[in-house]
Tab-separated table of C-alpha atoms and ligand atoms in Angstrom:
chain	number	residue	atom	x	y	z
A	1	MET	CA	73.968	65.287	101.181
A	2	LYS	CA	75.755	64.328	104.412
A	3	ASN	CA	79.518	64.578	104.539
A	4	ARG	CA	81.167	61.166	104.633
A	5	PHE	CA	84.302	60.635	106.750
A	6	VAL	CA	86.090	57.316	106.261
A	7	PHE	CA	88.740	56.050	108.679
A	8	PHE	CA	91.165	53.382	107.499
A	9	ASP	CA	93.690	51.383	109.560
A	10	SER	CA	91.311	52.024	112.459
A	11	THR	CA	90.848	50.218	115.766
A	12	PRO	CA	87.743	49.820	117.940
A	13	THR	CA	89.190	52.602	120.166
A	14	ASP	CA	89.392	54.940	117.150
A	15	ARG	CA	85.791	54.075	116.269
A	16	ARG	CA	84.574	54.847	119.803
A	17	TYR	CA	86.571	58.088	120.029
A	18	PHE	CA	85.570	59.575	116.694
A	19	THR	CA	81.953	58.377	116.860
A	20	GLN	CA	81.619	60.249	120.161
A	21	HIS	CA	83.614	63.353	119.281
A	22	LEU	CA	82.473	63.875	115.688
A	23	ALA	CA	78.769	63.537	116.535
A	24	ALA	CA	78.204	67.282	116.111
A	25	PHE	CA	79.293	67.088	112.477
A	26	ASN	CA	76.264	64.956	111.617
A	27	ALA	CA	78.478	63.207	109.071
A	28	GLU	CA	78.285	59.616	107.921
A	29	LEU	CA	81.243	57.878	109.586
A	30	SER	CA	82.777	54.636	108.334
A	31	PHE	CA	85.616	52.740	109.991
A	32	TYR	CA	87.736	50.046	108.374
A	33	GLN	CA	90.496	48.091	110.013
A	34	GLU	CA	92.124	47.526	106.639
A	35	PRO	CA	94.324	50.096	104.852
A	36	LEU	CA	93.073	52.128	101.890
A	37	THR	CA	94.726	50.929	98.699
A	38	GLU	CA	94.032	51.158	94.975
A	39	GLN	CA	92.345	47.753	95.277
A	40	ASN	CA	89.629	48.734	97.800
A	41	ILE	CA	89.016	52.290	96.643
A	42	GLU	CA	85.247	51.668	96.646
A	43	LEU	CA	85.299	51.899	100.458
A	44	ALA	CA	86.153	55.602	100.194
A	45	ARG	CA	83.591	56.387	97.522
A	46	ASP	CA	81.824	59.739	98.187
A	47	ALA	CA	84.025	60.503	101.225
A	48	SER	CA	84.992	64.158	101.669
A	49	VAL	CA	87.432	63.257	104.475
A	50	ILE	CA	89.660	60.220	104.667
A	51	SER	CA	91.854	59.442	107.649
A	52	VAL	CA	94.728	56.980	107.438
A	53	HIS	CA	97.653	55.450	109.328
A	54	VAL	CA	100.939	54.141	107.867
A	55	PRO	CA	99.622	51.011	106.060
A	56	SER	CA	97.379	53.019	103.668
A	57	LYS	CA	99.158	54.046	100.473
A	58	ILE	CA	97.645	57.239	99.074
A	59	THR	CA	98.903	57.382	95.499
A	60	ALA	CA	98.159	59.899	92.741
A	61	ALA	CA	96.074	57.260	90.933
A	62	LEU	CA	94.021	56.628	94.055
A	63	LEU	CA	93.346	60.341	94.549
A	64	HIS	CA	92.406	60.653	90.883
A	65	SER	CA	89.679	58.046	91.466
A	66	LEU	CA	88.356	59.884	94.530
A	67	PRO	CA	87.689	63.414	93.198
A	68	GLN	CA	85.295	64.240	96.071
A	69	VAL	CA	88.027	63.979	98.765
A	70	LYS	CA	88.813	67.411	100.225
A	71	PHE	CA	90.844	66.553	103.312
A	72	ILE	CA	93.213	63.774	104.361
A	73	ALA	CA	93.788	63.431	108.097
A	74	ALA	CA	96.963	61.377	108.584
A	75	ARG	CA	96.944	59.907	112.082
A	76	THR	CA	100.751	59.795	111.974
A	77	THR	CA	103.780	62.067	112.121
A	78	GLY	CA	105.435	60.670	108.973
A	79	TYR	CA	103.408	61.074	105.773
A	80	ASP	CA	105.668	59.397	103.210
A	81	ASN	CA	102.762	57.010	102.468
A	82	ILE	CA	100.805	59.940	100.974
A	83	ASP	CA	101.610	61.518	97.615
A	84	VAL	CA	101.438	65.058	99.002
A	85	GLN	CA	102.255	66.689	95.641
A	86	ALA	CA	99.386	64.837	93.951
A	87	ALA	CA	97.095	65.917	96.811
A	88	LYS	CA	98.174	69.564	96.338
A	89	HIS	CA	97.436	69.367	92.602
A	90	ALA	CA	93.987	68.021	93.418
A	91	ASN	CA	93.410	70.828	96.003
A	92	ILE	CA	93.251	68.314	98.808
A	93	ILE	CA	94.579	69.486	102.174
A	94	VAL	CA	96.671	66.990	104.143
A	95	SER	CA	97.285	67.259	107.901
A	96	ASN	CA	99.470	65.113	110.115
A	97	VAL	CA	99.997	64.701	113.858
A	98	PRO	CA	103.351	66.187	114.751
A	99	ARG	CA	104.853	65.687	118.191
A	100	TYR	CA	102.434	63.098	119.639
A	101	GLY	CA	105.173	60.559	119.972
A	102	GLU	CA	108.259	62.423	121.060
A	103	ASN	CA	108.657	60.656	124.413
A	104	THR	CA	106.803	57.525	123.257
A	105	VAL	CA	109.125	56.737	120.340
A	106	ALA	CA	112.205	57.882	122.272
A	107	GLU	CA	111.371	55.465	125.115
A	108	TYR	CA	110.911	52.687	122.568
A	109	THR	CA	114.259	53.531	120.984
A	110	PHE	CA	115.946	52.898	124.323
A	111	MET	CA	113.878	49.755	124.842
A	112	LEU	CA	115.315	48.369	121.568
A	113	LEU	CA	118.824	49.484	122.515
A	114	LEU	CA	118.663	47.993	126.028
A	115	ALA	CA	117.128	44.789	124.678
A	116	LEU	CA	120.175	44.439	122.416
A	117	SER	CA	122.808	45.645	124.881
A	118	ARG	CA	121.559	43.280	127.637
A	119	LYS	CA	120.508	40.388	125.345
A	120	ILE	CA	116.966	40.367	126.672
A	121	VAL	CA	115.470	38.033	124.050
A	122	PRO	CA	117.940	35.136	124.606
A	123	SER	CA	117.862	35.821	128.385
A	124	ILE	CA	114.095	35.279	128.456
A	125	GLU	CA	114.342	32.243	126.175
A	126	GLN	CA	117.064	30.660	128.313
A	127	GLY	CA	115.202	31.487	131.533
A	128	LYS	CA	112.061	29.784	130.202
A	129	SER	CA	113.889	26.711	128.953
A	130	GLY	CA	115.960	26.355	132.124
A	131	ASN	CA	119.029	25.919	129.913
A	132	ILE	CA	120.992	28.885	131.198
A	133	ASP	CA	124.503	29.765	130.027
A	134	HIS	CA	125.571	33.171	131.353
A	135	THR	CA	128.647	33.192	129.095
A	136	THR	CA	126.313	33.661	126.093
A	137	LEU	CA	124.374	36.476	127.796
A	138	THR	CA	127.153	39.005	128.407
A	139	GLY	CA	126.048	42.459	127.293
A	140	PHE	CA	127.601	45.916	127.280
A	141	ASP	CA	127.123	49.122	129.320
A	142	LEU	CA	125.515	52.204	127.795
A	143	ASN	CA	127.316	54.476	130.281
A	144	GLY	CA	130.097	56.294	128.416
A	145	LYS	CA	129.161	54.959	124.964
A	146	THR	CA	128.729	57.623	122.279
A	147	LEU	CA	125.236	57.831	120.803
A	148	GLY	CA	124.918	59.103	117.206
A	149	VAL	CA	121.521	60.729	116.609
A	150	ILE	CA	120.497	61.367	112.989
A	151	GLY	CA	117.614	63.857	113.052
A	152	THR	CA	117.239	66.068	116.139
A	153	GLY	CA	113.552	67.001	115.821
A	154	SER	CA	110.882	66.140	118.399
A	155	ILE	CA	111.818	62.477	118.854
A	156	GLY	CA	115.588	62.913	118.431
A	157	GLN	CA	115.568	65.576	121.173
A	158	HIS	CA	113.900	63.228	123.649
A	159	VAL	CA	116.363	60.507	122.755
A	160	ILE	CA	119.184	62.963	123.536
A	161	LYS	CA	117.635	63.823	126.923
A	162	ILE	CA	117.328	60.140	127.829
A	163	ALA	CA	120.910	59.522	126.636
A	164	ASN	CA	122.092	62.240	129.040
A	165	GLY	CA	120.499	60.258	131.869
A	166	PHE	CA	122.577	57.235	130.850
A	167	SER	CA	125.755	59.408	130.811
A	168	MET	CA	126.171	58.848	127.094
A	169	PRO	CA	127.936	61.582	125.097
A	170	VAL	CA	125.884	62.438	121.996
A	171	ILE	CA	127.044	63.269	118.480
A	172	ALA	CA	124.264	64.454	116.181
A	173	TYR	CA	123.567	65.249	112.549
A	174	ASP	CA	120.674	67.353	111.284
A	175	PRO	CA	120.541	69.674	108.247
A	176	PHE	CA	119.037	72.222	110.672
A	177	PRO	CA	121.097	72.025	113.873
A	178	ASN	CA	119.486	73.288	117.070
A	179	ALA	CA	121.951	75.499	118.971
A	180	GLU	CA	119.783	75.438	122.111
A	181	LEU	CA	120.092	71.656	122.274
A	182	GLU	CA	123.844	71.859	121.876
A	183	ASN	CA	124.045	74.389	124.735
A	184	ASN	CA	121.794	72.486	127.135
A	185	TYR	CA	122.695	68.829	126.592
A	186	ASN	CA	125.876	66.805	126.313
A	187	LEU	CA	125.768	67.012	122.528
A	188	ARG	CA	127.973	67.968	119.599
A	189	TYR	CA	126.685	68.457	116.036
A	190	ALA	CA	128.915	66.962	113.356
A	191	SER	CA	128.927	65.787	109.761
A	192	LEU	CA	127.469	62.380	108.960
A	193	GLN	CA	130.983	61.102	108.218
A	194	ASP	CA	132.199	62.224	111.657
A	195	LEU	CA	129.125	60.688	113.304
A	196	TYR	CA	129.653	57.324	111.555
A	197	ALA	CA	133.308	57.240	112.633
A	198	THR	CA	132.631	58.253	116.261
A	199	ALA	CA	129.352	56.705	117.399
A	200	ASP	CA	129.097	53.370	119.207
A	201	ILE	CA	125.351	53.379	118.647
A	202	ILE	CA	123.523	55.128	115.803
A	203	THR	CA	119.811	55.898	115.980
A	204	LEU	CA	117.664	57.274	113.137
A	205	HIS	CA	115.045	59.975	113.710
A	206	ALA	CA	114.869	61.703	110.307
A	207	PRO	CA	111.731	61.621	108.155
A	208	TYR	CA	111.821	59.609	104.933
A	209	THR	CA	111.677	62.130	102.106
A	210	GLY	CA	112.524	60.010	99.067
A	211	GLU	CA	115.759	61.972	98.653
A	212	ASN	CA	117.281	60.257	101.691
A	213	LYS	CA	116.411	56.739	100.530
A	214	HIS	CA	119.172	54.347	101.693
A	215	LEU	CA	120.950	57.107	103.614
A	216	ILE	CA	122.554	54.247	105.540
A	217	ASN	CA	124.129	52.220	102.737
A	218	SER	CA	127.287	50.116	102.300
A	219	GLN	CA	129.497	53.264	102.139
A	220	ALA	CA	128.015	54.484	105.431
A	221	PHE	CA	128.478	51.062	107.053
A	222	ALA	CA	132.113	51.034	105.862
A	223	LYS	CA	132.759	54.215	107.861
A	224	MET	CA	131.163	52.948	111.084
A	225	LYS	CA	133.101	51.544	114.034
A	226	LYS	CA	133.419	47.783	114.292
A	227	GLY	CA	130.732	46.550	116.680
A	228	ALA	CA	128.512	49.638	116.229
A	229	VAL	CA	124.807	49.112	116.860
A	230	LEU	CA	122.091	50.597	114.623
A	231	ILE	CA	118.570	51.464	115.814
A	232	ASN	CA	115.784	52.500	113.434
A	233	THR	CA	112.392	53.676	114.665
A	234	SER	CA	111.994	56.162	111.799
A	235	ARG	CA	111.326	54.635	108.383
A	236	GLY	CA	112.704	51.437	106.828
A	237	GLU	CA	113.613	53.128	103.555
A	238	LEU	CA	116.401	55.079	105.288
A	239	ILE	CA	118.473	51.870	105.409
A	240	ASP	CA	119.661	49.772	102.466
A	241	THR	CA	118.471	46.504	103.981
A	242	LYS	CA	120.585	44.322	101.687
A	243	ALA	CA	123.716	46.216	102.801
A	244	LEU	CA	122.563	45.838	106.422
A	245	VAL	CA	122.267	42.063	106.028
A	246	ALA	CA	125.781	41.944	104.528
A	247	VAL	CA	127.404	44.081	107.242
A	248	LEU	CA	125.749	42.056	110.014
A	249	ALA	CA	126.716	38.771	108.366
A	250	SER	CA	130.329	39.973	108.106
A	251	GLY	CA	130.385	40.633	111.863
A	252	LYS	CA	131.326	44.288	111.420
A	253	LEU	CA	128.052	45.644	112.822
A	254	GLY	CA	127.361	44.643	116.426
A	255	GLY	CA	123.571	44.523	116.117
A	256	ALA	CA	120.420	46.193	114.874
A	257	GLY	CA	117.109	47.110	116.511
A	258	LEU	CA	114.492	47.763	113.845
A	259	ASP	CA	110.935	48.888	114.475
A	260	VAL	CA	110.643	49.753	110.791
A	261	ILE	CA	112.002	47.948	107.768
A	262	GLU	CA	111.687	48.246	103.993
A	263	GLY	CA	108.624	46.342	102.775
A	264	GLU	CA	107.359	46.151	106.356
A	265	ASN	CA	103.807	45.434	105.186
A	266	LEU	CA	105.171	41.975	104.338
A	267	LEU	CA	105.253	41.251	108.059
A	268	SER	CA	101.584	40.333	107.651
A	269	LEU	CA	100.767	36.847	106.470
A	270	ASP	CA	98.169	38.154	103.988
A	271	GLU	CA	100.728	40.361	102.254
A	272	GLU	CA	103.260	37.548	102.067
A	273	THR	CA	100.682	35.202	100.583
A	274	GLU	CA	99.714	37.846	98.015
A	275	LEU	CA	103.395	38.187	97.104
A	276	LEU	CA	103.617	34.455	96.450
A	277	LEU	CA	100.537	34.598	94.218
A	278	GLN	CA	101.564	37.818	92.436
A	279	PRO	CA	105.381	37.837	92.505
A	280	LYS	CA	107.209	41.171	92.558
A	281	LYS	CA	111.021	41.183	92.520
A	282	ARG	CA	111.521	43.908	95.154
A	283	GLY	CA	108.846	42.339	97.349
A	284	PHE	CA	110.649	38.992	97.227
A	285	ASP	CA	113.972	40.647	98.046
A	286	CYS	CA	112.416	42.433	101.059
A	287	ALA	CA	110.866	39.178	102.295
A	288	ILE	CA	114.206	37.340	102.047
A	289	GLU	CA	116.131	40.209	103.685
A	290	GLN	CA	113.633	40.201	106.549
A	291	MET	CA	113.819	36.429	106.913
A	292	LEU	CA	117.630	36.576	107.142
A	293	LEU	CA	117.551	39.398	109.695
A	294	GLU	CA	114.977	37.528	111.819
A	295	LYS	CA	117.430	34.630	112.080
A	296	MET	CA	120.303	36.763	113.378
A	297	PRO	CA	120.704	36.650	117.162
A	298	ASN	CA	121.917	40.270	117.337
A	299	VAL	CA	118.881	41.672	115.491
A	300	ILE	CA	115.507	42.612	116.937
A	301	ILE	CA	112.616	43.424	114.610
A	302	THR	CA	109.292	44.771	115.858
A	303	PRO	CA	106.238	45.490	113.675
A	304	HIS	CA	106.229	49.342	113.549
A	305	ASN	CA	104.958	49.563	117.088
A	306	ALA	CA	106.975	52.404	118.644
A	307	PHE	CA	103.968	54.765	118.561
A	308	ASN	CA	101.685	52.343	120.340
A	309	THR	CA	100.932	53.489	123.891
A	310	THR	CA	97.546	54.398	125.332
A	311	GLU	CA	98.710	57.961	125.936
A	312	ALA	CA	100.141	58.432	122.440
A	313	LEU	CA	97.040	56.973	120.778
A	314	LEU	CA	94.876	59.443	122.666
A	315	ARG	CA	97.167	62.313	121.616
A	316	ILE	CA	96.909	61.123	117.989
A	317	ASN	CA	93.114	61.045	118.062
A	318	THR	CA	92.818	64.380	119.901
A	319	THR	CA	95.004	66.142	117.321
A	320	THR	CA	93.275	64.387	114.405
A	321	LEU	CA	89.919	65.586	115.753
A	322	GLU	CA	91.289	69.139	115.987
A	323	ASN	CA	92.672	68.852	112.448
A	324	ILE	CA	89.281	67.768	111.082
A	325	SER	CA	87.398	70.454	113.051
A	326	ASN	CA	89.809	73.180	111.978
A	327	PHE	CA	89.574	72.084	108.340
A	328	PHE	CA	85.810	72.642	108.471
A	329	LYS	CA	86.368	76.016	110.169
A	330	GLN	CA	88.542	76.828	107.150
A	331	MET	CA	91.544	77.230	109.452
A	332	PRO	CA	93.400	73.987	108.704
A	333	THR	CA	96.097	73.001	111.208
A	334	ASN	CA	99.204	70.808	110.974
A	335	THR	CA	99.076	70.908	107.184
A	336	VAL	CA	101.975	69.302	105.321
B	1	NAI	P1	110.464	66.040	113.338
B	1	NAI	O1	109.957	66.618	112.062
B	1	NAI	O2	110.155	66.733	114.617
B	1	NAI	O3	112.053	65.885	113.255
B	1	NAI	C1	112.727	65.381	112.145
B	1	NAI	C2	114.132	65.978	112.137
B	1	NAI	O4	114.871	65.329	111.104
B	1	NAI	C3	114.151	67.482	111.836
B	1	NAI	O5	114.973	68.155	112.788
B	1	NAI	C4	114.765	67.571	110.445
B	1	NAI	O6	115.542	68.745	110.245
B	1	NAI	C5	115.638	66.324	110.432
B	1	NAI	N1	115.993	65.825	109.100
B	1	NAI	C6	115.324	65.978	107.935
B	1	NAI	N2	115.997	65.351	106.930
B	1	NAI	C7	117.105	64.808	107.494
B	1	NAI	C8	118.198	64.046	106.992
B	1	NAI	N3	118.262	63.697	105.707
B	1	NAI	N4	119.168	63.664	107.860
B	1	NAI	C9	119.103	64.003	109.167
B	1	NAI	N5	118.093	64.714	109.696
B	1	NAI	C10	117.103	65.108	108.870
B	1	NAI	O7	109.937	64.529	113.353
B	1	NAI	P2	109.809	63.562	114.607
B	1	NAI	O8	108.517	63.770	115.290
B	1	NAI	O9	111.061	63.636	115.406
B	1	NAI	O10	109.699	62.142	113.861
B	1	NAI	C11	110.789	61.647	113.088
B	1	NAI	C12	110.300	60.445	112.293
B	1	NAI	O11	109.989	59.370	113.177
B	1	NAI	C13	108.993	60.665	111.522
B	1	NAI	O12	109.215	61.313	110.292
B	1	NAI	C14	108.496	59.262	111.333
B	1	NAI	O13	109.033	58.754	110.115
B	1	NAI	C15	109.113	58.494	112.492
B	1	NAI	N6	108.096	58.029	113.444
B	1	NAI	C16	108.020	56.688	113.677
B	1	NAI	C17	107.108	56.178	114.574
B	1	NAI	C18	107.036	54.713	114.866
B	1	NAI	O14	106.024	54.240	115.389
B	1	NAI	N7	108.075	53.938	114.588
B	1	NAI	C19	106.146	57.062	115.258
B	1	NAI	C20	106.335	58.471	114.984
B	1	NAI	C21	107.273	58.919	114.087
């Protein structure tokens, strides 16, 4: 029987790329735009390889219903949407795509920060309407402001390099500090408490591990400087969104740029409609938190889009192809 490879969360570009480059495998390839969930498990029936992006939720129950799956190719760096322990128990190998987005996500981080610091959204709105009031568009310089970087891996390092170009001193926290970074860039490692108290802008680049859920909570906000700005391109679960709403509403936090947010799948109309039809308390809370944040003039929310450049997408597909090929050569790469 032919191997079956099923790609979820896929785009027409993914379909073209993998159809061309996996031809030699003589496998049956299926591509779905939708995520894989426990509700549409039939789509993955008989697949030996499944490949997913962030929206697919690979739970233990789902894997239990797909005993023929041998390999999961995550087309992402983060893999908190996959129950890796359950996969291990089922002898399924999981690979991810590390490092495709180091400059891509770092550039986006600064796009969010500059959009906030220079009030780009209201500037464009006022320019379009012709109702221009420069007194409402005053921003702040990045030059000389201290940037707090939480997580100094691939993306965090690029953020630090860009920050150096803006003449921003950097204070960083990582459980595994990188001495080379500290020697080569304008950077000092410190405790989280020190970082909260010192940074004018805090940006998150740590993976979501479950253990660091709500790392940025009301106690953390209490320690931050008045007017501090928070940027999150990592994972929504790192921030207690309810506490974020409260600290923004109180005026203590200066602003937030969020590419990721708890319950971010609710940004789609389908998911919100499903929530209305099948109410879930946490889902409702997330929807309300998001609605409140959307209304705040000093908050920018984008739909998990930091990864999305032509170059990064090609790097993702190239590495995913290598991961699949190497799995079949019994030399799996980028396993998690
Ligand atoms: P990486 O693995 O190279 O670096 C992560 C760093 O975080 C490591 O140095 C690690 O020691 C550190 N870390 C781990 N736990 C920590 C904690 N509790 N506090 C502080 N630091 C901690 O990962 P990379 O490539 O830099 O990506 C970081 C995250 O960015 C990914 O895990 C993913 O969640 C997110 N991401 C988001 C994208 C988007 O489109 N918004 C695209 C790509 C990645």
